[in-house]
PDB file of N, CA and C and ligand atoms in Angstrom:
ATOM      1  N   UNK B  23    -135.856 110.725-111.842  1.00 53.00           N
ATOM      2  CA  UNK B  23    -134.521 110.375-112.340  1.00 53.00           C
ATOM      3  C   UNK B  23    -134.647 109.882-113.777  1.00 53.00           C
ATOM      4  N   UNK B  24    -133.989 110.206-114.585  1.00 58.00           N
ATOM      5  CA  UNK B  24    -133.898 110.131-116.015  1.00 58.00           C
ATOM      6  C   UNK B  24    -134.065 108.521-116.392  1.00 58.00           C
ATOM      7  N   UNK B  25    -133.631 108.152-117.103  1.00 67.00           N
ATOM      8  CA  UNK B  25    -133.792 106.445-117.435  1.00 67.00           C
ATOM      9  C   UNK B  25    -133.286 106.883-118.782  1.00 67.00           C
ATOM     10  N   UNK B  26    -131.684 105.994-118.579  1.00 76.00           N
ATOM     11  CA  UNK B  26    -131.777 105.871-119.993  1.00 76.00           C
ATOM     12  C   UNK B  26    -131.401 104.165-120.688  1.00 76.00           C
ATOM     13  N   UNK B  27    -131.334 104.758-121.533  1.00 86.00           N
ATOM     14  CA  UNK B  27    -131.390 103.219-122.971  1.00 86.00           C
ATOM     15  C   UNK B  27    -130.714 102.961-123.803  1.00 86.00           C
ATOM     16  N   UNK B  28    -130.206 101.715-124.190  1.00 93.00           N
ATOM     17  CA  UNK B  28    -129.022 101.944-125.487  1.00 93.00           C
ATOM     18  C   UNK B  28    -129.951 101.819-126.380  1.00 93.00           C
ATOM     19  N   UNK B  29    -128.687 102.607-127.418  1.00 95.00           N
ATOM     20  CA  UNK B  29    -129.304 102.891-129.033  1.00 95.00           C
ATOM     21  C   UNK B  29    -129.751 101.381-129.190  1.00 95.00           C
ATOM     22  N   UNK B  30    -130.923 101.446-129.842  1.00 94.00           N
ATOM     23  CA  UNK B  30    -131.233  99.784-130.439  1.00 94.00           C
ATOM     24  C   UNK B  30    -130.198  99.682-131.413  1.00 94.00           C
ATOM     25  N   UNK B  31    -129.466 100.386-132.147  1.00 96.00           N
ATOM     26  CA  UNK B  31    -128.451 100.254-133.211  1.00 96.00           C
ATOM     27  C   UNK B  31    -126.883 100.325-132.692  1.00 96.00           C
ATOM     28  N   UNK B  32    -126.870 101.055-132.144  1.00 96.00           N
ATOM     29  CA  UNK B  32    -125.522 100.690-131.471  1.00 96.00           C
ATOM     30  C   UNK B  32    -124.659 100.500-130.384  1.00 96.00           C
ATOM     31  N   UNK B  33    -126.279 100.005-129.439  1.00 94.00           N
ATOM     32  CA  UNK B  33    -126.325  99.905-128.007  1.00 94.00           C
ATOM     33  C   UNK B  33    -125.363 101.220-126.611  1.00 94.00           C
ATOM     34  N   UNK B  34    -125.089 102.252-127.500  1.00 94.00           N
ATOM     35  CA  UNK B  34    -124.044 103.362-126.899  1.00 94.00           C
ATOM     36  C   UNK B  34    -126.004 104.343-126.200  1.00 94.00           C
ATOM     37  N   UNK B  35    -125.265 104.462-125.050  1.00 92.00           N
ATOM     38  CA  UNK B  35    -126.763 104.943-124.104  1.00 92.00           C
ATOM     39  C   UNK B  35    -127.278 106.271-125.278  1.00 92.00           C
ATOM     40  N   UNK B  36    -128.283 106.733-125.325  1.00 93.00           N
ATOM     41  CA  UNK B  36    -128.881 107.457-125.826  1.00 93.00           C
ATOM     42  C   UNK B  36    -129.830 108.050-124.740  1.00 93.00           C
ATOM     43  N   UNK B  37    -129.913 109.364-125.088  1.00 88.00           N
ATOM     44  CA  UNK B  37    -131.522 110.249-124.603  1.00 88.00           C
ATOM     45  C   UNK B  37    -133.049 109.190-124.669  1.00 88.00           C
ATOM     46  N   UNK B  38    -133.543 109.628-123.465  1.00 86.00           N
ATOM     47  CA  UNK B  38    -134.709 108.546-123.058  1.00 86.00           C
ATOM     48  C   UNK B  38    -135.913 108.939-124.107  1.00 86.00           C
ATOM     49  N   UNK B  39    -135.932 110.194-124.789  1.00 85.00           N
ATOM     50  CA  UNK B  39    -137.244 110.372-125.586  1.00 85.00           C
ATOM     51  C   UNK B  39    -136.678 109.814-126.868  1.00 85.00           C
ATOM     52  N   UNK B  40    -135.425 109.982-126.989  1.00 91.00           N
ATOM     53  CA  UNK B  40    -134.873 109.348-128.549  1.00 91.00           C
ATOM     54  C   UNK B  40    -135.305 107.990-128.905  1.00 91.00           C
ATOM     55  N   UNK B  41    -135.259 107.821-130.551  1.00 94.00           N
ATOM     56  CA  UNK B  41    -135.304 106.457-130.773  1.00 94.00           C
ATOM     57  C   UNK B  41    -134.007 105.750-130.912  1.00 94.00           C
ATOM     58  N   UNK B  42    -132.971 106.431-131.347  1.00 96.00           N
ATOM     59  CA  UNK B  42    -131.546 105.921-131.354  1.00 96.00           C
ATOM     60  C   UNK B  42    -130.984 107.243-131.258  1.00 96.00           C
ATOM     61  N   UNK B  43    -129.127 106.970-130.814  1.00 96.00           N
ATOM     62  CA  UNK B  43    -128.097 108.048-130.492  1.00 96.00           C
ATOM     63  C   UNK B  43    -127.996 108.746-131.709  1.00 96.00           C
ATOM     64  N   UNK B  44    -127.814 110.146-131.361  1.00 95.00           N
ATOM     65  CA  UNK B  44    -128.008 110.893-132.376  1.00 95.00           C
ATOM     66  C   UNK B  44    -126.817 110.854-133.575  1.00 95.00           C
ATOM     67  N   UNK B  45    -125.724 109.986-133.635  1.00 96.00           N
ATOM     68  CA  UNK B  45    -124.828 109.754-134.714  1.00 96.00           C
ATOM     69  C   UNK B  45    -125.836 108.274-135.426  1.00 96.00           C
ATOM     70  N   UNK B  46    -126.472 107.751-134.937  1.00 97.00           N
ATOM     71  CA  UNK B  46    -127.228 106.782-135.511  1.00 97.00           C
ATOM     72  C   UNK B  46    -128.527 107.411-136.463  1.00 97.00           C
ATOM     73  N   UNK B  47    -128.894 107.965-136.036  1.00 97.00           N
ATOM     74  CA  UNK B  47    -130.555 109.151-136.095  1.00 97.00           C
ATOM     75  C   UNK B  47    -130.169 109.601-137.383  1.00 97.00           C
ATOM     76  N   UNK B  48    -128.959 110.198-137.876  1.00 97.00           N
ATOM     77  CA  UNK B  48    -128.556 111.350-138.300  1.00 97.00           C
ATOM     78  C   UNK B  48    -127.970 110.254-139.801  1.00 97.00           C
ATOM     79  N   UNK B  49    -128.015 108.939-139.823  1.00 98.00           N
ATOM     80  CA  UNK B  49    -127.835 108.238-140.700  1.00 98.00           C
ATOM     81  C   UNK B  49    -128.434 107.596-141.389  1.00 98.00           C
ATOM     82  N   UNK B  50    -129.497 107.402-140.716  1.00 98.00           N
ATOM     83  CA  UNK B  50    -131.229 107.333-141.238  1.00 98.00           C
ATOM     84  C   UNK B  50    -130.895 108.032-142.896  1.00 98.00           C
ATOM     85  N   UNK B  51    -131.582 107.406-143.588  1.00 98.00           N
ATOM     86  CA  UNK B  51    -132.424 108.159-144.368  1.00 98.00           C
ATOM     87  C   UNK B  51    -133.546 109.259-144.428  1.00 98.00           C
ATOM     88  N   UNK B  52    -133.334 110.780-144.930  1.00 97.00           N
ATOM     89  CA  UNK B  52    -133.765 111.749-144.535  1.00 97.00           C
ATOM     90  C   UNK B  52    -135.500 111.393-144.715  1.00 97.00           C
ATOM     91  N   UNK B  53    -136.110 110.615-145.442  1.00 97.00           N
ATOM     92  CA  UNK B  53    -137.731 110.227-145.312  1.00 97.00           C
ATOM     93  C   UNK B  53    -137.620 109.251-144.534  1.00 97.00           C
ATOM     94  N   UNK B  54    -137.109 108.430-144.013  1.00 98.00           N
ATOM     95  CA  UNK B  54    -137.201 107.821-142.556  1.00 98.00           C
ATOM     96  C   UNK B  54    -137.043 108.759-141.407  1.00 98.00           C
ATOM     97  N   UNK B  55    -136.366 109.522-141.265  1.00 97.00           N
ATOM     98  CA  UNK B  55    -136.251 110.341-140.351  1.00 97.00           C
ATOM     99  C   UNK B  55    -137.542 111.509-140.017  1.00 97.00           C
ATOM    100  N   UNK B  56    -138.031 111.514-140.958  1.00 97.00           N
ATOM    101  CA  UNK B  56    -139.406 112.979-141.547  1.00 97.00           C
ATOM    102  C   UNK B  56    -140.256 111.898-140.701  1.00 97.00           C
ATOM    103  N   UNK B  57    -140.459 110.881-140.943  1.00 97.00           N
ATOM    104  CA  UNK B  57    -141.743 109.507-140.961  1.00 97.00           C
ATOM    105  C   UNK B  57    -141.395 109.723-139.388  1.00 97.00           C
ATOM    106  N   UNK B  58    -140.713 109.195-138.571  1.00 96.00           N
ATOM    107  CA  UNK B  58    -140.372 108.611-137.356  1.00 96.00           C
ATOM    108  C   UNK B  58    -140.337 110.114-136.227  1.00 96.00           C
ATOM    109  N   UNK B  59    -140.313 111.161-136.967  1.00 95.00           N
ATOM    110  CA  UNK B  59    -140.458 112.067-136.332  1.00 95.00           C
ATOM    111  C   UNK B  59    -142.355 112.705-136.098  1.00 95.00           C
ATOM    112  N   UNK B  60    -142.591 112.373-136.803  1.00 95.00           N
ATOM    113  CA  UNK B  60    -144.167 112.879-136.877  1.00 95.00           C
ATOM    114  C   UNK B  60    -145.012 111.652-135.525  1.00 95.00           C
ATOM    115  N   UNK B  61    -145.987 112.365-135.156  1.00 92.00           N
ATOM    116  CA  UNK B  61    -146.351 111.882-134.069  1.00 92.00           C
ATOM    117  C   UNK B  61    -147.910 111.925-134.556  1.00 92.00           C
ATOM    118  N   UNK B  62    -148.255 110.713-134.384  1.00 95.00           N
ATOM    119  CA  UNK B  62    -150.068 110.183-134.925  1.00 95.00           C
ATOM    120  C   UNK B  62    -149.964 108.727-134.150  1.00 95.00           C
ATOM    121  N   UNK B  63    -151.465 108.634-134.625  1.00 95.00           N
ATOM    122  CA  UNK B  63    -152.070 107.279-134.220  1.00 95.00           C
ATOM    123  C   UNK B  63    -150.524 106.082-134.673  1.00 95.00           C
ATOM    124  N   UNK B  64    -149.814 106.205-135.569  1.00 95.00           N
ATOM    125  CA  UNK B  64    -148.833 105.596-135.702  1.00 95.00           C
ATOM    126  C   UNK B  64    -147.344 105.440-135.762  1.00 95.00           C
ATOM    127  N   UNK B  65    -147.387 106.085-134.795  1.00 94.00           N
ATOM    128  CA  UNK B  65    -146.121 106.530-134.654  1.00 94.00           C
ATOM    129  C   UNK B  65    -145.458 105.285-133.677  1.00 94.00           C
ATOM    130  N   UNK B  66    -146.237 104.454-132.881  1.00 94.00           N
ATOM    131  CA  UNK B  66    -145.691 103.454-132.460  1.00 94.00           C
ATOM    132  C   UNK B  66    -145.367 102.276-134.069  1.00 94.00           C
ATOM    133  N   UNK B  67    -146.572 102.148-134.770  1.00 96.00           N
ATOM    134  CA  UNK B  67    -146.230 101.282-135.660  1.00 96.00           C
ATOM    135  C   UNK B  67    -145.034 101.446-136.452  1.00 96.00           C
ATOM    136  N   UNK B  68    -144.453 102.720-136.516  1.00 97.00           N
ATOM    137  CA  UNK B  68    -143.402 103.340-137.564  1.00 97.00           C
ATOM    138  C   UNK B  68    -142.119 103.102-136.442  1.00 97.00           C
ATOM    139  N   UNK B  69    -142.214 103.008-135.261  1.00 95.00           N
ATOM    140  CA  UNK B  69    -141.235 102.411-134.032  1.00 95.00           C
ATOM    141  C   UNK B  69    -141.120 100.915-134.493  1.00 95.00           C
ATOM    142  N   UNK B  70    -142.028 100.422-134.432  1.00 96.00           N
ATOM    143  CA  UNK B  70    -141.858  98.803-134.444  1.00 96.00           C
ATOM    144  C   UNK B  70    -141.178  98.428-135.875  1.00 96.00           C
ATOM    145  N   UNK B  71    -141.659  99.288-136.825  1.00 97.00           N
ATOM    146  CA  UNK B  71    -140.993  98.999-138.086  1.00 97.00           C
ATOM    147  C   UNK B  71    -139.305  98.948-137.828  1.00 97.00           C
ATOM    148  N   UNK B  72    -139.169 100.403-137.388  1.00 97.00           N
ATOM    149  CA  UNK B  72    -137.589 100.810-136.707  1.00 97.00           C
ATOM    150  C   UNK B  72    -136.867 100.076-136.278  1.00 97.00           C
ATOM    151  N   UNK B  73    -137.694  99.166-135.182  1.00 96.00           N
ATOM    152  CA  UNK B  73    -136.904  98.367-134.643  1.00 96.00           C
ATOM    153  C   UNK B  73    -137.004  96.989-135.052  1.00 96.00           C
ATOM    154  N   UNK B  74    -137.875  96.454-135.727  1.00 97.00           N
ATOM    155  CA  UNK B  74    -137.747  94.679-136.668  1.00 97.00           C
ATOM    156  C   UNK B  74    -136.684  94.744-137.859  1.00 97.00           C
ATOM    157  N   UNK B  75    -136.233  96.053-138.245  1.00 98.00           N
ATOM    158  CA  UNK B  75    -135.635  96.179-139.314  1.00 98.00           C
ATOM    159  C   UNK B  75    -133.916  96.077-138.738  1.00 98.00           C
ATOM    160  N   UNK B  76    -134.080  96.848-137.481  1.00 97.00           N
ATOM    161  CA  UNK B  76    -133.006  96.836-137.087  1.00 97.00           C
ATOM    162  C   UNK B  76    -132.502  95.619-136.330  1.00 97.00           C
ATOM    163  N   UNK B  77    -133.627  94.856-136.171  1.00 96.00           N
ATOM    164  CA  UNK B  77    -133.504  93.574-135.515  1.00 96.00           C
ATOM    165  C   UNK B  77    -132.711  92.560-136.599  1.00 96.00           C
ATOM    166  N   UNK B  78    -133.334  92.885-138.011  1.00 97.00           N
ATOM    167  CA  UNK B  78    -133.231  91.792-138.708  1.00 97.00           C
ATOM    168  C   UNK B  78    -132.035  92.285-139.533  1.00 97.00           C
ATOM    169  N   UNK B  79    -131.022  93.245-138.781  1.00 97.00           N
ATOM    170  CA  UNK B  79    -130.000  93.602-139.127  1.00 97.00           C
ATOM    171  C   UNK B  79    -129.872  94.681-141.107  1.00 97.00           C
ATOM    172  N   UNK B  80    -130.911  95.280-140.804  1.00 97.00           N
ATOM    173  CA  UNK B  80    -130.819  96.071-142.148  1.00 97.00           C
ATOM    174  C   UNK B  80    -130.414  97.144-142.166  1.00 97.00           C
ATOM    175  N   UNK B  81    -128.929  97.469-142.541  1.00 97.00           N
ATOM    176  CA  UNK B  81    -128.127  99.091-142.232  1.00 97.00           C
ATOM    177  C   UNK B  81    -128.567  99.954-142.413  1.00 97.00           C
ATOM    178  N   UNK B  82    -128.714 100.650-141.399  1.00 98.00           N
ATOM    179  CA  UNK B  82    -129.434 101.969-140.960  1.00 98.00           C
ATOM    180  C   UNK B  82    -129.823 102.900-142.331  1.00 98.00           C
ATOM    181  N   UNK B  83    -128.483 103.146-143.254  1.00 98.00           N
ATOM    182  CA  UNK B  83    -129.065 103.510-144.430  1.00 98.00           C
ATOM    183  C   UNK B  83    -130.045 103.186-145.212  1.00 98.00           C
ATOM    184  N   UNK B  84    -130.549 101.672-144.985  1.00 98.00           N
ATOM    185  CA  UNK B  84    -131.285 101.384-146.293  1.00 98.00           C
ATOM    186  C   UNK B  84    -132.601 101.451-145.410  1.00 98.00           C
ATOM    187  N   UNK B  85    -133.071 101.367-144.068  1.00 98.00           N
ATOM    188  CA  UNK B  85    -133.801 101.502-143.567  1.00 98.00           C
ATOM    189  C   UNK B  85    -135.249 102.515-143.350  1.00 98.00           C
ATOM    190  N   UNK B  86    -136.576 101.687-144.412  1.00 97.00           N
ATOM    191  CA  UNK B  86    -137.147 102.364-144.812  1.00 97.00           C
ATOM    192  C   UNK B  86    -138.579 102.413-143.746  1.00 97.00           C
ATOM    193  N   UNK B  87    -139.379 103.226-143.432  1.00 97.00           N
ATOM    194  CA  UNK B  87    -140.283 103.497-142.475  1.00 97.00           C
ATOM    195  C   UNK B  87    -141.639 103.742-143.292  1.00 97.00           C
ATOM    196  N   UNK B  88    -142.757 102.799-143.813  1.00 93.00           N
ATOM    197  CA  UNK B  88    -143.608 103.147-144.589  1.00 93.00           C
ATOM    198  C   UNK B  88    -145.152 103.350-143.828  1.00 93.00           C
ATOM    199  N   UNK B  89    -145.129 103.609-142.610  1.00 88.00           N
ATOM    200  CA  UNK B  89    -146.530 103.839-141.977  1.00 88.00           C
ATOM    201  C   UNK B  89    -146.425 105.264-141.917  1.00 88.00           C
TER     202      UNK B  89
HETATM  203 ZN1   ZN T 110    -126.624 104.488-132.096  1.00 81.09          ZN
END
């Protein structure tokens, strides 16, 4: 059975492999989005970035992903 999750950004349920709902995703900044999509040894660290930033309330636009 599926499991799903709210957007960390705008708590509206999202897809379980997603990191946020895809009207959120899609507001990213297009090199945040390139970064968070690539899959390596850090791709959790480039998550955690995702989400302290979004914790510490920094609008999705300006939201930068540097691992
Ligand atoms: Zn969202």
């Amino acid at each position: 059975m599926p499991t799903t999750t709210p957007c960390p950004s705008c708590r509206r349920p999202k897809g379980p492999a997603k990191y946020l709902c895809s009207d959120c995703w899609f507001t990213l900044p297009q090199p945040a989005r390139a970064a968070l999509n690539r899959r390596d040894d850090h791709a959790m660290a480039r998550l955690r970035e995702l989400h302290s930033q979004l914790a510490g309330g920094v609008p999705l636009t300006e939201i930068q992903v540097t691992r």
